[in-house]
Short mmCIF file of C-alpha atoms in Angstrom, two decimals:
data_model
loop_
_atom_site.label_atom_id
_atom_site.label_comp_id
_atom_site.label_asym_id
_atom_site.label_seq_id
_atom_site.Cartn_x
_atom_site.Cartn_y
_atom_site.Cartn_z
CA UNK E 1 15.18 123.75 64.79
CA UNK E 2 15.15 124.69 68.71
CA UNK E 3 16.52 122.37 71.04
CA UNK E 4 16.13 122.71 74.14
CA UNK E 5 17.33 120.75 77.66
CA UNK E 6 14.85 120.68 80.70
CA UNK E 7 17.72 121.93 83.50
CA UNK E 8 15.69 121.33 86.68
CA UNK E 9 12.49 120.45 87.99
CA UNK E 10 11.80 121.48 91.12
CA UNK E 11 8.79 119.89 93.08
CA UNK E 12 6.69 120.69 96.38
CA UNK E 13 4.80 117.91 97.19
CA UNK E 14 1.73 117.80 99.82
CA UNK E 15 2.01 114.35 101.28
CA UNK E 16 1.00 115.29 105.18
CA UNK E 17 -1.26 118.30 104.73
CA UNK E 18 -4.53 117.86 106.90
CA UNK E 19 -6.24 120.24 104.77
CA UNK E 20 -4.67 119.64 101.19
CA UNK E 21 -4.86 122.30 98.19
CA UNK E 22 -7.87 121.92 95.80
CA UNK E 23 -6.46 121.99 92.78
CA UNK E 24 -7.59 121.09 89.42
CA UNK E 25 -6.74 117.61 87.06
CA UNK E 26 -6.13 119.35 84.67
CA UNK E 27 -2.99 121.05 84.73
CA UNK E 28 -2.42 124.91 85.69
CA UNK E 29 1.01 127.47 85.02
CA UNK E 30 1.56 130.64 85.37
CA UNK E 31 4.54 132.44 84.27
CA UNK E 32 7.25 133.08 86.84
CA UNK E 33 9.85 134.89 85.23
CA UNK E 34 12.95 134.89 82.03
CA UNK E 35 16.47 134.53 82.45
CA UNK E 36 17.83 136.05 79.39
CA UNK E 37 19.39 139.50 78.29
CA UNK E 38 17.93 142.39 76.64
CA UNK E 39 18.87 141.34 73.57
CA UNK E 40 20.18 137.78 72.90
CA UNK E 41 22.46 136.85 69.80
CA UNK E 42 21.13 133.87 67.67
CA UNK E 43 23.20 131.34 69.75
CA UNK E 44 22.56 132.46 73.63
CA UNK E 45 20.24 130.39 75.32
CA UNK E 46 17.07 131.59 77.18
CA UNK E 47 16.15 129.94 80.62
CA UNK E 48 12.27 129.87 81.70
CA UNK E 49 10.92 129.53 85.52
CA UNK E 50 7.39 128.67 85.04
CA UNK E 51 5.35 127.45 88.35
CA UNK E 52 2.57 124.47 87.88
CA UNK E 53 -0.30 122.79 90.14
CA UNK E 54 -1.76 119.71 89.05
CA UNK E 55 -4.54 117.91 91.15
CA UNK E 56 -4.35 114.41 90.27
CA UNK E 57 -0.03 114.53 90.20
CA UNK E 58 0.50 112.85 86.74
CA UNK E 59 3.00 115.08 85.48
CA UNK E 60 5.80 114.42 83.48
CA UNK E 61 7.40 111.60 81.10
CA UNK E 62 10.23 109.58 80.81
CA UNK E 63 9.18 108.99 77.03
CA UNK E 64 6.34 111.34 75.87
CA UNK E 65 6.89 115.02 74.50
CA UNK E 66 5.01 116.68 77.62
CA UNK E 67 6.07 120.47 76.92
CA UNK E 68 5.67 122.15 73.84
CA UNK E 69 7.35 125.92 73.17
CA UNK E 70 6.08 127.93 70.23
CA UNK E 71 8.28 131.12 68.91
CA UNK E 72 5.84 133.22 67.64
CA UNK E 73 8.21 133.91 64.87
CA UNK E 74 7.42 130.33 63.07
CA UNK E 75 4.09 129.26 65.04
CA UNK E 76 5.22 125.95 65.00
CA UNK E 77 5.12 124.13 68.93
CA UNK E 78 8.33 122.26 69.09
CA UNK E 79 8.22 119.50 72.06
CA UNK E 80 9.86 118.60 74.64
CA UNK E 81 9.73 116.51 78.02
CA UNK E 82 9.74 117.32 81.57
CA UNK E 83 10.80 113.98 83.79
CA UNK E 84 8.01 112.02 85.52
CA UNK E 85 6.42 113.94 88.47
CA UNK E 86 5.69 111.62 90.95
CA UNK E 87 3.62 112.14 94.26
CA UNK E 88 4.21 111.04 97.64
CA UNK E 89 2.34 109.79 100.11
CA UNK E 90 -1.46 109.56 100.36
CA UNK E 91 -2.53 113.28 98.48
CA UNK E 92 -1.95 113.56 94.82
CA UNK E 93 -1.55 116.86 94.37
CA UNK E 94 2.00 118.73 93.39
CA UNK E 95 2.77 122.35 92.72
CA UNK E 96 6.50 123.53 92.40
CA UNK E 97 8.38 125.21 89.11
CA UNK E 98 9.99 123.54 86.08
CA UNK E 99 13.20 125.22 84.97
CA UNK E 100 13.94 124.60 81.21
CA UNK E 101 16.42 126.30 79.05
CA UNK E 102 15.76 127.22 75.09
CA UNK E 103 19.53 126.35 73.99
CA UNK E 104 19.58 127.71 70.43
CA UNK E 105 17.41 130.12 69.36
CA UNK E 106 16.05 130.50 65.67
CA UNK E 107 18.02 132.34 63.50
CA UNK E 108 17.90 135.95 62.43
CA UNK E 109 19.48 136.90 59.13
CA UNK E 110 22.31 138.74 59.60
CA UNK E 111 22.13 142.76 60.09
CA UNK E 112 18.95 142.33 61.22
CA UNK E 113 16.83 142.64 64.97
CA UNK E 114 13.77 140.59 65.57
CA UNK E 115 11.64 139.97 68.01
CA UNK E 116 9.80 136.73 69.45
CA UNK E 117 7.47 135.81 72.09
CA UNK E 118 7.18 131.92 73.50
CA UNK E 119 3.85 130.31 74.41
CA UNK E 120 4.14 127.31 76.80
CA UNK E 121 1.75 124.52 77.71
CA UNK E 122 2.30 121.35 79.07
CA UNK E 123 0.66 117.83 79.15
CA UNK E 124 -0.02 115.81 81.35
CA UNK E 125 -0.44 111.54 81.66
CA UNK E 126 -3.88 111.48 81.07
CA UNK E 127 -4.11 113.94 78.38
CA UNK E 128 -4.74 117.14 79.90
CA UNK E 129 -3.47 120.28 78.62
CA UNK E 130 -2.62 123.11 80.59
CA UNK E 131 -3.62 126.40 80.05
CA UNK E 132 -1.45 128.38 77.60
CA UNK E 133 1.25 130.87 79.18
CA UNK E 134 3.25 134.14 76.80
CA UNK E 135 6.99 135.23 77.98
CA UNK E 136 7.39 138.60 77.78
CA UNK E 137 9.40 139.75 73.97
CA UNK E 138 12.54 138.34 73.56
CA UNK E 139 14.57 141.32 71.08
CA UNK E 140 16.70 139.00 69.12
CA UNK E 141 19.95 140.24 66.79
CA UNK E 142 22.41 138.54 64.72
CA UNK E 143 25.71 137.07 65.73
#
């Protein structure tokens, strides 16, 4: 099973904007970028940036999976949480980037390469899912 540990979240809040952003309830990410090596060994660790908006700022949990990684390999989302989000100020609204590492990686037999792309989507408080993001292919060898 994949473990992973959430390393940093990172969070621009709009508390004194006269004109704040529009954005949606329902929670939005886009793909920033991958902090792992052209090929990773079954035990490295893989480190995602991935930015968010969310309109109504009800992101995160201190209890509830929230984030949910699927290795295309099994197809089965494994969760996660990202801490509680929590707005200042009179405007709800945050953007910023979560930072989450992928600490062990599913196992490749030994001898062998494979290859494995992660979809990520988060939830929010109320429900909402955000849209669903791809990394780019992860080449994957054994120890």
């Amino acid at each position: 099973m994949m473990r992973y540990l959430i390393v940093a979240t990172y969070v621009l809040m709009i508390s004194s904007c006269l004109n704040p952003p529009d954005y949606s309830e329902i929670p939005a990410i886009t793909f920033d970028s991958i902090s792992a090596k052209d090929v990773v060994a079954n035990k490295d660790s893989i480190t995602f940036y991935i930015s968010f908006t969310d309109g109504d700022g009800d992101l995160g949990s201190e209890t509830d999976s929230n984030l949910f990684i699927t290795d295309s390999r099994t197809g089965f989302p494994h969760p996660d949480k990202i801490p509680e989000i929590t707005p200042s100020g009179k405007v709800k609204s945050v953007s910023g980037q979560i930072v989450f590492t992928l600490s062990e990686i599913d196992s490749v037999p030994d001898g062998k390469l494979d290859s494995a792309l992660y979809t990520i989507q988060i939830l929010d408080r109320a429900g909402h899912l955000s849209n669903q993001i791809i990394s780019p292919t992860v080449i994957i060898h054994a120890d």
